[in-house]
PDB file of C-alpha atoms in Angstrom:
ATOM      1  CA  MET I 499      22.843 -13.034 -40.592  1.00 41.00           C
ATOM      2  CA  VAL I 500      21.761 -16.487 -39.428  1.00 44.00           C
ATOM      3  CA  LYS I 501      18.645 -17.850 -41.123  1.00 49.00           C
ATOM      4  CA  ARG I 502      15.686 -18.748 -38.876  1.00 56.00           C
ATOM      5  CA  GLY I 503      15.326 -22.456 -38.236  1.00 57.00           C
ATOM      6  CA  VAL I 504      18.987 -23.260 -38.849  1.00 65.00           C
ATOM      7  CA  PRO I 505      20.649 -25.201 -35.972  1.00 66.00           C
ATOM      8  CA  GLY I 506      23.405 -22.591 -35.834  1.00 67.00           C
ATOM      9  CA  CYS I 507      20.921 -19.906 -34.781  1.00 75.00           C
ATOM     10  CA  PRO I 508      21.365 -18.981 -31.085  1.00 71.00           C
ATOM     11  CA  ARG I 509      17.568 -19.048 -30.695  1.00 75.00           C
ATOM     12  CA  TYR I 510      17.116 -22.376 -32.534  1.00 77.00           C
ATOM     13  CA  CYS I 511      14.089 -24.354 -31.290  1.00 78.00           C
ATOM     14  CA  ASN I 512      15.201 -27.829 -30.263  1.00 75.00           C
ATOM     15  CA  ASN I 513      11.582 -28.896 -29.854  1.00 75.00           C
ATOM     16  CA  CYS I 514      10.184 -28.656 -33.397  1.00 72.00           C
ATOM     17  CA  LYS I 515      13.567 -28.135 -35.121  1.00 73.00           C
ATOM     18  CA  LEU I 516      11.763 -26.002 -37.709  1.00 75.00           C
ATOM     19  CA  ASP I 517      12.110 -22.496 -36.380  1.00 77.00           C
ATOM     20  CA  CYS I 518      13.799 -20.177 -33.876  1.00 80.00           C
ATOM     21  CA  THR I 519      12.173 -18.668 -30.814  1.00 77.00           C
ATOM     22  CA  CYS I 520      10.515 -15.293 -31.252  1.00 74.00           C
ATOM     23  CA  GLU I 521      12.527 -12.268 -30.151  1.00 69.00           C
ATOM     24  CA  GLN I 522       9.341 -10.619 -28.884  1.00 64.00           C
ATOM     25  CA  CYS I 523       7.645 -13.276 -26.765  1.00 62.00           C
ATOM     26  CA  GLY I 524      10.463 -15.801 -26.337  1.00 68.00           C
ATOM     27  CA  TYR I 525       8.443 -18.718 -27.733  1.00 69.00           C
ATOM     28  CA  CYS I 526       8.600 -20.673 -30.981  1.00 73.00           C
ATOM     29  CA  HIS I 527       5.571 -19.871 -33.160  1.00 69.00           C
ATOM     30  CA  SER I 528       5.926 -23.067 -35.152  1.00 70.00           C
ATOM     31  CA  CYS I 529       5.296 -24.974 -31.919  1.00 66.00           C
ATOM     32  CA  GLN I 530       2.559 -22.657 -30.643  1.00 51.00           C
ATOM     33  CA  THR I 531       0.496 -21.843 -33.754  1.00 46.00           C
ATOM     34  CA  SER I 532      -2.699 -23.396 -32.391  1.00 40.00           C
ATOM     35  CA  THR I 533      -2.309 -22.138 -28.853  1.00 43.00           C
ATOM     36  CA  ALA I 534      -3.807 -19.006 -27.343  1.00 43.00           C
ATOM     37  CA  TYR I 535      -3.182 -17.319 -24.056  1.00 40.00           C
ATOM     38  CA  SER I 536      -5.365 -14.929 -22.060  1.00 40.00           C
ATOM     39  CA  VAL I 537      -4.185 -11.727 -20.424  1.00 41.00           C
ATOM     40  CA  GLY I 538      -6.471  -9.186 -18.780  1.00 42.00           C
ATOM     41  CA  GLY I 539      -9.554 -10.990 -20.070  1.00 43.00           C
ATOM     42  CA  THR I 540      -8.396 -10.686 -23.704  1.00 43.00           C
ATOM     43  CA  ASN I 541      -7.396 -13.680 -25.814  1.00 42.00           C
ATOM     44  CA  HIS I 542      -4.191 -13.387 -27.835  1.00 43.00           C
ATOM     45  CA  LEU I 543      -2.917 -15.742 -30.532  1.00 43.00           C
ATOM     46  CA  TRP I 544       0.700 -16.775 -30.457  1.00 40.00           C
ATOM     47  CA  ARG I 545       1.026 -16.359 -34.232  1.00 42.00           C
ATOM     48  CA  HIS I 546       1.640 -12.753 -35.258  1.00 44.00           C
ATOM     49  CA  ASN I 547       3.734 -10.796 -37.730  1.00 48.00           C
ATOM     50  CA  CYS I 548       7.206 -10.476 -36.207  1.00 52.00           C
ATOM     51  CA  THR I 549       8.749  -8.806 -39.255  1.00 48.00           C
ATOM     52  CA  GLY I 550       6.807  -5.566 -39.544  1.00 42.00           C
ATOM     53  CA  PRO I 551       8.451  -2.649 -37.695  1.00 41.00           C
ATOM     54  CA  ASP I 552       5.119  -1.241 -36.458  1.00 44.00           C
ATOM     55  CA  GLN I 553       4.029  -4.640 -35.201  1.00 43.00           C
ATOM     56  CA  ALA I 554       7.329  -5.149 -33.398  1.00 42.00           C
ATOM     57  CA  LYS I 555       7.133  -1.728 -31.804  1.00 44.00           C
ATOM     58  CA  THR I 556       3.645  -2.264 -30.389  1.00 46.00           C
ATOM     59  CA  LYS I 557       4.060  -5.883 -29.337  1.00 49.00           C
ATOM     60  CA  THR I 558       7.588  -6.105 -27.985  1.00 52.00           C
ATOM     61  CA  ASP I 559       7.166  -5.036 -24.349  1.00 57.00           C
ATOM     62  CA  HIS I 560       3.827  -6.793 -23.886  1.00 54.00           C
ATOM     63  CA  ASP I 561       4.812 -10.069 -25.497  1.00 58.00           C
ATOM     64  CA  ARG I 562       8.158 -10.197 -23.746  1.00 61.00           C
ATOM     65  CA  SER I 563       6.562  -9.722 -20.341  1.00 62.00           C
ATOM     66  CA  VAL I 564       3.913 -12.346 -21.078  1.00 61.00           C
ATOM     67  CA  GLY I 565       6.514 -14.714 -22.482  1.00 62.00           C
ATOM     68  CA  LYS I 566       8.734 -14.288 -19.447  1.00 66.00           C
ATOM     69  CA  PHE I 567       5.806 -14.918 -17.090  1.00 64.00           C
ATOM     70  CA  LEU I 568       4.744 -18.049 -18.967  1.00 65.00           C
ATOM     71  CA  ARG I 569       8.285 -19.426 -19.090  1.00 70.00           C
ATOM     72  CA  GLU I 570       8.827 -18.874 -15.367  1.00 70.00           C
ATOM     73  CA  THR I 571       5.413 -20.306 -14.487  1.00 73.00           C
ATOM     74  CA  SER I 572       5.931 -23.311 -16.753  1.00 75.00           C
ATOM     75  CA  ASP I 573       9.308 -24.093 -15.202  1.00 77.00           C
ATOM     76  CA  ARG I 574       7.884 -23.660 -11.715  1.00 77.00           C
ATOM     77  CA  PHE I 575       4.930 -25.950 -12.432  1.00 79.00           C
ATOM     78  CA  ALA I 576       7.169 -28.610 -13.935  1.00 81.00           C
ATOM     79  CA  GLN I 577       9.186 -28.690 -10.721  1.00 82.00           C
ATOM     80  CA  TYR I 578       6.226 -28.558  -8.359  1.00 86.00           C
ATOM     81  CA  CYS I 579       3.965 -31.100 -10.034  1.00 86.00           C
ATOM     82  CA  VAL I 580       6.346 -34.020  -9.537  1.00 86.00           C
ATOM     83  CA  SER I 581       6.388 -33.460  -5.763  1.00 90.00           C
ATOM     84  CA  GLU I 582       4.010 -34.989  -3.237  1.00 91.00           C
ATOM     85  CA  VAL I 583       0.694 -33.358  -2.415  1.00 92.00           C
ATOM     86  CA  TYR I 584       0.201 -32.272   1.190  1.00 92.00           C
ATOM     87  CA  THR I 585      -3.031 -31.480   3.007  1.00 92.00           C
ATOM     88  CA  ILE I 586      -2.935 -28.161   4.847  1.00 91.00           C
ATOM     89  CA  LYS I 587      -5.612 -27.678   7.503  1.00 89.00           C
ATOM     90  CA  ILE I 588      -6.633 -24.136   8.410  1.00 87.00           C
ATOM     91  CA  GLY I 589      -8.957 -23.753  11.375  1.00 77.00           C
ATOM     92  CA  GLU I 590     -11.513 -26.469  12.001  1.00 77.00           C
ATOM     93  CA  ASP I 591     -12.929 -27.179   8.558  1.00 80.00           C
ATOM     94  CA  LYS I 592     -10.717 -25.722   5.826  1.00 86.00           C
ATOM     95  CA  LYS I 593      -8.465 -28.073   3.848  1.00 91.00           C
ATOM     96  CA  TYR I 594      -6.104 -27.233   1.005  1.00 92.00           C
ATOM     97  CA  PHE I 595      -4.150 -29.665  -1.160  1.00 94.00           C
ATOM     98  CA  ILE I 596      -0.801 -28.256  -2.259  1.00 94.00           C
ATOM     99  CA  HIS I 597       2.368 -29.642  -3.802  1.00 93.00           C
ATOM    100  CA  SER I 598       5.040 -29.870  -1.140  1.00 93.00           C
ATOM    101  CA  GLU I 599       7.685 -28.309  -3.371  1.00 93.00           C
ATOM    102  CA  ALA I 600       5.523 -25.212  -3.861  1.00 93.00           C
ATOM    103  CA  LEU I 601       5.557 -24.710  -0.100  1.00 94.00           C
ATOM    104  CA  ARG I 602       9.213 -25.628   0.388  1.00 93.00           C
ATOM    105  CA  GLN I 603      10.474 -23.276  -2.306  1.00 92.00           C
ATOM    106  CA  THR I 604       8.350 -20.331  -1.163  1.00 95.00           C
ATOM    107  CA  SER I 605       8.533 -20.281   2.632  1.00 95.00           C
ATOM    108  CA  PRO I 606      11.390 -21.323   4.971  1.00 95.00           C
ATOM    109  CA  VAL I 607       8.814 -21.829   7.724  1.00 93.00           C
ATOM    110  CA  MET I 608       6.699 -24.111   5.529  1.00 93.00           C
ATOM    111  CA  LYS I 609       9.840 -25.989   4.552  1.00 93.00           C
ATOM    112  CA  LYS I 610      10.596 -26.753   8.210  1.00 92.00           C
ATOM    113  CA  HIS I 611       7.051 -27.999   8.808  1.00 89.00           C
ATOM    114  CA  ILE I 612       7.217 -30.304   5.781  1.00 90.00           C
ATOM    115  CA  GLU I 613      10.612 -31.704   6.719  1.00 89.00           C
ATOM    116  CA  LEU I 614       9.392 -32.337  10.266  1.00 87.00           C
ATOM    117  CA  GLU I 615       6.295 -34.076   8.915  1.00 83.00           C
ATOM    118  CA  MET I 616       8.441 -36.250   6.653  1.00 81.00           C
ATOM    119  CA  LYS I 617      10.564 -37.381   9.606  1.00 80.00           C
ATOM    120  CA  GLU I 618       7.803 -38.034  12.124  1.00 76.00           C
ATOM    121  CA  LYS I 619       4.680 -39.018  10.190  1.00 70.00           C
ATOM    122  CA  THR I 620       3.386 -40.381   6.918  1.00 70.00           C
ATOM    123  CA  SER I 621      -0.011 -38.664   6.789  1.00 82.00           C
ATOM    124  CA  LYS I 622       1.268 -35.759   4.681  1.00 87.00           C
ATOM    125  CA  THR I 623      -0.989 -33.452   6.675  1.00 88.00           C
ATOM    126  CA  ILE I 624       0.026 -30.213   8.364  1.00 88.00           C
ATOM    127  CA  GLU I 625      -2.275 -28.292  10.691  1.00 87.00           C
ATOM    128  CA  PHE I 626      -2.120 -24.524  11.145  1.00 83.00           C
ATOM    129  CA  LYS I 627      -5.093 -24.047  13.444  1.00 73.00           C
ATOM    130  CA  ASP I 628      -3.393 -21.543  15.724  1.00 68.00           C
ATOM    131  CA  ILE I 629      -0.683 -20.170  13.432  1.00 70.00           C
ATOM    132  CA  VAL I 630      -2.909 -19.190  10.492  1.00 72.00           C
ATOM    133  CA  ASP I 631      -6.106 -17.408  11.434  1.00 69.00           C
ATOM    134  CA  ASN I 632      -7.048 -16.032   8.025  1.00 78.00           C
ATOM    135  CA  ASP I 633      -7.805 -18.267   5.075  1.00 86.00           C
ATOM    136  CA  VAL I 634      -7.980 -15.369   2.583  1.00 90.00           C
ATOM    137  CA  ALA I 635      -4.318 -14.526   3.156  1.00 92.00           C
ATOM    138  CA  PHE I 636      -3.435 -18.218   2.937  1.00 93.00           C
ATOM    139  CA  ILE I 637      -5.241 -18.630  -0.394  1.00 93.00           C
ATOM    140  CA  LEU I 638      -3.339 -15.661  -1.816  1.00 95.00           C
ATOM    141  CA  PHE I 639      -0.122 -17.158  -0.452  1.00 95.00           C
ATOM    142  CA  ILE I 640      -0.892 -20.354  -2.401  1.00 94.00           C
ATOM    143  CA  GLN I 641      -1.516 -18.262  -5.490  1.00 94.00           C
ATOM    144  CA  PHE I 642       1.843 -16.557  -5.008  1.00 95.00           C
ATOM    145  CA  SER I 643       3.589 -19.904  -4.454  1.00 93.00           C
ATOM    146  CA  TYR I 644       2.525 -21.156  -7.877  1.00 91.00           C
ATOM    147  CA  PHE I 645       2.485 -17.973  -9.965  1.00 88.00           C
ATOM    148  CA  GLY I 646       4.932 -15.622  -8.255  1.00 89.00           C
ATOM    149  CA  THR I 647       2.187 -13.035  -7.721  1.00 91.00           C
ATOM    150  CA  TYR I 648      -1.376 -12.804  -6.454  1.00 93.00           C
ATOM    151  CA  GLY I 649      -4.473 -11.230  -7.925  1.00 88.00           C
ATOM    152  CA  TYR I 650      -6.346  -8.890  -5.647  1.00 83.00           C
ATOM    153  CA  ASP I 651      -5.801  -5.597  -7.453  1.00 64.00           C
ATOM    154  CA  ASP I 652      -9.357  -4.457  -8.019  1.00 62.00           C
ATOM    155  CA  SER I 653      -9.524  -1.018  -6.411  1.00 57.00           C
ATOM    156  CA  GLU I 654     -13.308  -1.290  -6.268  1.00 57.00           C
ATOM    157  CA  LYS I 655     -13.138  -4.040  -3.657  1.00 72.00           C
ATOM    158  CA  GLU I 656     -13.864  -2.396  -0.329  1.00 81.00           C
ATOM    159  CA  ASP I 657     -11.526  -4.647   1.630  1.00 88.00           C
ATOM    160  CA  ALA I 658      -8.522  -4.465  -0.738  1.00 91.00           C
ATOM    161  CA  LEU I 659      -6.280  -2.515   1.677  1.00 94.00           C
ATOM    162  CA  HIS I 660      -7.375  -4.803   4.503  1.00 93.00           C
ATOM    163  CA  VAL I 661      -6.506  -7.912   2.472  1.00 94.00           C
ATOM    164  CA  HIS I 662      -3.078  -6.609   1.445  1.00 95.00           C
ATOM    165  CA  ALA I 663      -2.366  -5.956   5.127  1.00 96.00           C
ATOM    166  CA  MET I 664      -3.316  -9.535   6.035  1.00 95.00           C
ATOM    167  CA  VAL I 665      -1.089 -10.907   3.271  1.00 96.00           C
ATOM    168  CA  TYR I 666       1.757  -8.691   4.512  1.00 97.00           C
ATOM    169  CA  VAL I 667       1.429 -10.033   8.073  1.00 95.00           C
ATOM    170  CA  PHE I 668       1.159 -13.622   6.823  1.00 95.00           C
ATOM    171  CA  ALA I 669       4.275 -13.186   4.691  1.00 96.00           C
ATOM    172  CA  GLU I 670       6.245 -11.810   7.623  1.00 95.00           C
ATOM    173  CA  LYS I 671       5.136 -14.681   9.860  1.00 93.00           C
ATOM    174  CA  PHE I 672       6.144 -17.291   7.272  1.00 94.00           C
ATOM    175  CA  GLU I 673       9.280 -15.431   6.132  1.00 95.00           C
ATOM    176  CA  VAL I 674       8.174 -14.932   2.533  1.00 96.00           C
ATOM    177  CA  LEU I 675      10.036 -11.692   1.858  1.00 96.00           C
ATOM    178  CA  GLU I 676       9.036 -11.331  -1.805  1.00 96.00           C
ATOM    179  CA  LEU I 677       5.351 -11.738  -0.936  1.00 97.00           C
ATOM    180  CA  LYS I 678       5.701  -9.235   1.901  1.00 97.00           C
ATOM    181  CA  SER I 679       7.239  -6.705  -0.471  1.00 95.00           C
ATOM    182  CA  LEU I 680       4.559  -7.375  -3.095  1.00 96.00           C
ATOM    183  CA  ALA I 681       1.703  -6.849  -0.622  1.00 96.00           C
ATOM    184  CA  LEU I 682       3.200  -3.531   0.478  1.00 96.00           C
ATOM    185  CA  LYS I 683       3.614  -2.362  -3.119  1.00 95.00           C
ATOM    186  CA  LYS I 684       0.016  -3.264  -3.946  1.00 94.00           C
ATOM    187  CA  ALA I 685      -1.234  -1.388  -0.881  1.00 94.00           C
ATOM    188  CA  THR I 686       1.000   1.588  -1.702  1.00 94.00           C
ATOM    189  CA  SER I 687      -0.303   1.684  -5.270  1.00 91.00           C
ATOM    190  CA  LEU I 688      -3.874   1.633  -3.960  1.00 91.00           C
ATOM    191  CA  CYS I 689      -3.306   4.518  -1.525  1.00 91.00           C
ATOM    192  CA  SER I 690      -1.306   6.491  -4.067  1.00 90.00           C
ATOM    193  CA  LYS I 691      -4.056   6.197  -6.662  1.00 88.00           C
ATOM    194  CA  ALA I 692      -6.656   7.375  -4.150  1.00 88.00           C
ATOM    195  CA  ILE I 693      -4.618  10.506  -3.395  1.00 87.00           C
ATOM    196  CA  THR I 694      -3.133  11.432  -6.773  1.00 85.00           C
ATOM    197  CA  ASP I 695      -5.993  10.429  -9.097  1.00 82.00           C
ATOM    198  CA  THR I 696      -8.559  13.236  -8.939  1.00 76.00           C
ATOM    199  CA  SER I 697     -11.224  10.972 -10.445  1.00 75.00           C
ATOM    200  CA  ALA I 698     -10.857   8.348  -7.687  1.00 74.00           C
ATOM    201  CA  THR I 699     -13.092  10.115  -5.163  1.00 75.00           C
ATOM    202  CA  SER I 700     -14.996   6.943  -4.289  1.00 82.00           C
ATOM    203  CA  LEU I 701     -11.757   5.016  -3.739  1.00 85.00           C
ATOM    204  CA  ILE I 702     -10.436   7.392  -1.111  1.00 84.00           C
ATOM    205  CA  LYS I 703     -13.744   7.167   0.771  1.00 87.00           C
ATOM    206  CA  VAL I 704     -13.513   3.369   0.697  1.00 87.00           C
ATOM    207  CA  LEU I 705      -9.939   3.432   2.020  1.00 89.00           C
ATOM    208  CA  GLN I 706     -10.841   5.871   4.781  1.00 89.00           C
ATOM    209  CA  PHE I 707     -13.690   3.553   5.765  1.00 91.00           C
ATOM    210  CA  ILE I 708     -11.512   0.418   5.925  1.00 93.00           C
ATOM    211  CA  LEU I 709      -8.487   2.155   7.481  1.00 95.00           C
ATOM    212  CA  PRO I 710      -9.589   1.749  11.152  1.00 95.00           C
ATOM    213  CA  GLU I 711      -9.856  -2.030  10.632  1.00 94.00           C
ATOM    214  CA  THR I 712      -6.506  -2.235   8.855  1.00 96.00           C
ATOM    215  CA  ILE I 713      -4.394  -0.311  11.374  1.00 97.00           C
ATOM    216  CA  PRO I 714      -4.658  -2.875  14.244  1.00 96.00           C
ATOM    217  CA  ILE I 715      -3.762  -5.725  11.868  1.00 95.00           C
ATOM    218  CA  ILE I 716      -0.432  -4.087  11.077  1.00 96.00           C
ATOM    219  CA  TYR I 717       0.396  -2.485  14.414  1.00 96.00           C
ATOM    220  CA  ASN I 718      -0.525  -5.550  16.478  1.00 94.00           C
ATOM    221  CA  SER I 719       1.325  -8.021  14.255  1.00 93.00           C
ATOM    222  CA  THR I 720       4.526  -6.255  13.193  1.00 93.00           C
ATOM    223  CA  TYR I 721       7.591  -5.231  15.162  1.00 91.00           C
ATOM    224  CA  ASP I 722       9.120  -1.781  14.880  1.00 91.00           C
ATOM    225  CA  PRO I 723      11.441  -0.512  17.651  1.00 88.00           C
ATOM    226  CA  ASN I 724      11.617   2.972  16.143  1.00 86.00           C
ATOM    227  CA  THR I 725       8.042   4.165  16.652  1.00 86.00           C
ATOM    228  CA  GLY I 726       7.708   7.912  16.290  1.00 82.00           C
ATOM    229  CA  LYS I 727      10.993   8.273  14.403  1.00 86.00           C
ATOM    230  CA  TYR I 728      11.144   9.567  10.857  1.00 83.00           C
ATOM    231  CA  PRO I 729      12.543   7.078   8.300  1.00 81.00           C
ATOM    232  CA  SER I 730      15.248   9.495   7.155  1.00 68.00           C
ATOM    233  CA  THR I 731      16.678  12.765   8.474  1.00 52.00           C
ATOM    234  CA  ILE I 732      18.707  15.371   6.557  1.00 48.00           C
ATOM    235  CA  THR I 733      21.201  17.421   8.586  1.00 50.00           C
ATOM    236  CA  GLU I 734      23.839  20.006   7.724  1.00 50.00           C
ATOM    237  CA  SER I 735      27.337  20.092   9.181  1.00 50.00           C
ATOM    238  CA  ALA I 736      28.513  23.009  11.333  1.00 52.00           C
ATOM    239  CA  ASP I 737      30.237  24.731   8.419  1.00 53.00           C
ATOM    240  CA  LYS I 738      27.263  24.026   6.129  1.00 53.00           C
ATOM    241  CA  ASP I 739      29.580  22.557   3.517  1.00 57.00           C
ATOM    242  CA  ALA I 740      28.225  19.040   3.837  1.00 55.00           C
ATOM    243  CA  ILE I 741      24.847  17.396   4.145  1.00 55.00           C
ATOM    244  CA  SER I 742      24.334  14.006   5.734  1.00 53.00           C
ATOM    245  CA  ILE I 743      21.304  11.755   5.519  1.00 55.00           C
ATOM    246  CA  SER I 744      20.662   9.312   8.338  1.00 58.00           C
ATOM    247  CA  THR I 745      18.241   6.469   7.727  1.00 72.00           C
ATOM    248  CA  THR I 746      16.138   4.846  10.427  1.00 79.00           C
ATOM    249  CA  SER I 747      14.686   1.413   9.774  1.00 86.00           C
ATOM    250  CA  ARG I 748      10.888   1.535   9.869  1.00 89.00           C
ATOM    251  CA  ASP I 749       8.194  -0.971   8.980  1.00 93.00           C
ATOM    252  CA  GLY I 750       6.970  -0.087   5.506  1.00 93.00           C
ATOM    253  CA  PHE I 751       3.283  -0.825   6.025  1.00 96.00           C
ATOM    254  CA  ARG I 752       3.202   1.167   9.267  1.00 96.00           C
ATOM    255  CA  MET I 753       4.668   4.148   7.456  1.00 94.00           C
ATOM    256  CA  LEU I 754       2.169   3.773   4.609  1.00 95.00           C
ATOM    257  CA  LEU I 755      -0.855   3.797   6.924  1.00 96.00           C
ATOM    258  CA  ALA I 756       0.502   6.655   9.027  1.00 95.00           C
ATOM    259  CA  LYS I 757       1.286   8.833   6.015  1.00 94.00           C
ATOM    260  CA  PHE I 758      -2.041   8.073   4.341  1.00 94.00           C
ATOM    261  CA  ALA I 759      -3.885   8.944   7.557  1.00 94.00           C
ATOM    262  CA  ALA I 760      -1.927  12.176   7.992  1.00 93.00           C
ATOM    263  CA  HIS I 761      -2.693  13.175   4.413  1.00 91.00           C
ATOM    264  CA  ASN I 762      -6.432  12.694   5.058  1.00 91.00           C
ATOM    265  CA  ILE I 763      -6.519  13.789   8.691  1.00 92.00           C
ATOM    266  CA  ASP I 764      -9.112  16.543   8.134  1.00 91.00           C
ATOM    267  CA  SER I 765     -11.784  14.089   7.032  1.00 91.00           C
ATOM    268  CA  LEU I 766     -10.612  11.188   9.209  1.00 94.00           C
ATOM    269  CA  ARG I 767     -10.960  13.176  12.439  1.00 92.00           C
ATOM    270  CA  ARG I 768     -14.724  13.061  11.824  1.00 92.00           C
ATOM    271  CA  ASN I 769     -14.579   9.260  11.698  1.00 93.00           C
ATOM    272  CA  GLU I 770     -15.411   7.855  15.148  1.00 94.00           C
ATOM    273  CA  SER I 771     -13.794   4.495  14.411  1.00 95.00           C
ATOM    274  CA  PHE I 772     -10.567   6.186  13.370  1.00 95.00           C
ATOM    275  CA  MET I 773     -10.507   8.379  16.482  1.00 96.00           C
ATOM    276  CA  SER I 774     -10.964   5.261  18.626  1.00 96.00           C
ATOM    277  CA  VAL I 775      -7.989   3.633  16.906  1.00 96.00           C
ATOM    278  CA  LEU I 776      -5.864   6.698  17.677  1.00 95.00           C
ATOM    279  CA  GLN I 777      -6.583   6.137  21.370  1.00 95.00           C
ATOM    280  CA  GLU I 778      -6.077   2.374  21.243  1.00 96.00           C
ATOM    281  CA  GLN I 779      -2.905   2.465  19.128  1.00 96.00           C
ATOM    282  CA  PRO I 780      -0.459   5.022  20.604  1.00 95.00           C
ATOM    283  CA  ALA I 781       2.322   3.812  18.300  1.00 95.00           C
ATOM    284  CA  PHE I 782       0.158   4.631  15.295  1.00 96.00           C
ATOM    285  CA  SER I 783      -0.723   8.036  16.749  1.00 95.00           C
ATOM    286  CA  ALA I 784       2.973   8.835  17.184  1.00 94.00           C
ATOM    287  CA  ASP I 785       3.687   7.847  13.592  1.00 94.00           C
ATOM    288  CA  VAL I 786       0.803   9.942  12.239  1.00 94.00           C
ATOM    289  CA  LEU I 787       2.297  13.005  13.943  1.00 92.00           C
ATOM    290  CA  LEU I 788       5.468  12.518  11.884  1.00 90.00           C
ATOM    291  CA  PHE I 789       3.594  13.352   8.694  1.00 90.00           C
ATOM    292  CA  THR I 790       0.846  15.700   9.903  1.00 86.00           C
ATOM    293  CA  GLY I 791       1.398  19.089   8.311  1.00 78.00           C
ATOM    294  CA  ALA I 792       4.401  17.846   6.339  1.00 69.00           C
ATOM    295  CA  SER I 793       4.780  19.135   2.798  1.00 63.00           C
ATOM    296  CA  THR I 794       6.455  16.012   1.396  1.00 62.00           C
ATOM    297  CA  GLY I 795       3.353  14.912  -0.507  1.00 72.00           C
ATOM    298  CA  PHE I 796       2.485  11.308  -1.303  1.00 77.00           C
ATOM    299  CA  LYS I 797       5.005  10.081  -3.856  1.00 78.00           C
ATOM    300  CA  THR I 798       6.338   6.690  -4.898  1.00 80.00           C
ATOM    301  CA  ASP I 799       9.637   5.840  -6.550  1.00 78.00           C
ATOM    302  CA  GLY I 800      10.155   3.873  -9.745  1.00 77.00           C
ATOM    303  CA  LYS I 801       9.870   0.599  -7.826  1.00 78.00           C
ATOM    304  CA  GLY I 802       6.455   1.384  -6.333  1.00 79.00           C
ATOM    305  CA  CYS I 803       7.801   2.174  -2.858  1.00 81.00           C
ATOM    306  CA  LEU I 804       6.733   5.170  -0.796  1.00 82.00           C
ATOM    307  CA  GLU I 805       9.152   8.098  -0.772  1.00 80.00           C
ATOM    308  CA  PHE I 806       9.935  10.094   2.374  1.00 71.00           C
TER     309      PHE I 806
END
C-alpha cells in the first residue's frame, strides 16, 4: 500500500506536496482545510474523516459529485476568464458582458457571430435584437455556459414549465444540444412529479394553468414533420414468431406537452384557454389524440426521458 503524501502515490498532490487527493471528493484536504463550499444552501467543510467506514459510506456519492462539479467548473472558468469580454445586446436596453470563450465553446451559432465580429469590427459588441426575444432564456443560457447547468428547478414557481420551454427553443435556435436536452429533462421531471406525486396537487393545477401559454411556444418554434404519428410502434409478423419495433422521430417537448395534456384531459377540457389552443394548434390537437385513452401511464426512464 502506498503511503499518503508520498510522490509515488497515484493521487499525489503536486500543489502542496504534503498529501494525496481525497478518494471521496477528489480534492486535497491539506490544500483546502480553510475552505468551505455551499450546496443546497448548506455549508460544508472540506476537512472530514476519510478513514471511518460509516463516514465514507455516507459521504462518497455526495462528495464525489460535488468534487466533480467543482473541478469541471474550475477548469472551465480558468479557460474562459483569459478570453476577451463581449457585450451582448438583447432588445433595446438589455446588455450582458460575457467572456467570448464561454460563448464560443457553448454555441456554434454564437461562435460564428464572434468570429464575424472579430473579422469586421473591433467594438466587441454583438446585437441580438431580432434573434433573441426573451432575456430570461438568455440569462439561463449564460448560466449554462459557465456552469454546465442552470437553476430554475423550483416547482413552486408558476412559470417553471413556461421557462423550460423558452430555454428549449433558445437552445435549438443556437444549436446548444446539451442545453436543449437539459431543458426537456427539467420539464419532464416537473410534469412527472405533478402526476406521480399524490401530494403535489397544487403543482398539477399550476401546470394546467400555464400549459396554454407553453404550447404555442413549442409548437410555433420547433419543427416536427411527423405530427400525429406515435414515436414508436410495435408490430407482429405474419407468423407471430417475431416482433418488430419501428421508431418515428418526434420532438421531445411536443410529445411531453401532448402526453401531459392527454393525461389531464378531463380537467383541461373545462379550461377555456386550453380549448382555444386546441383550435389554434391543430398539430398539438393531433398529438394529444395519440395519448388520449392510452394506458401507457406517465413514466420516465433512468435518464429522465419520457417513455412511450
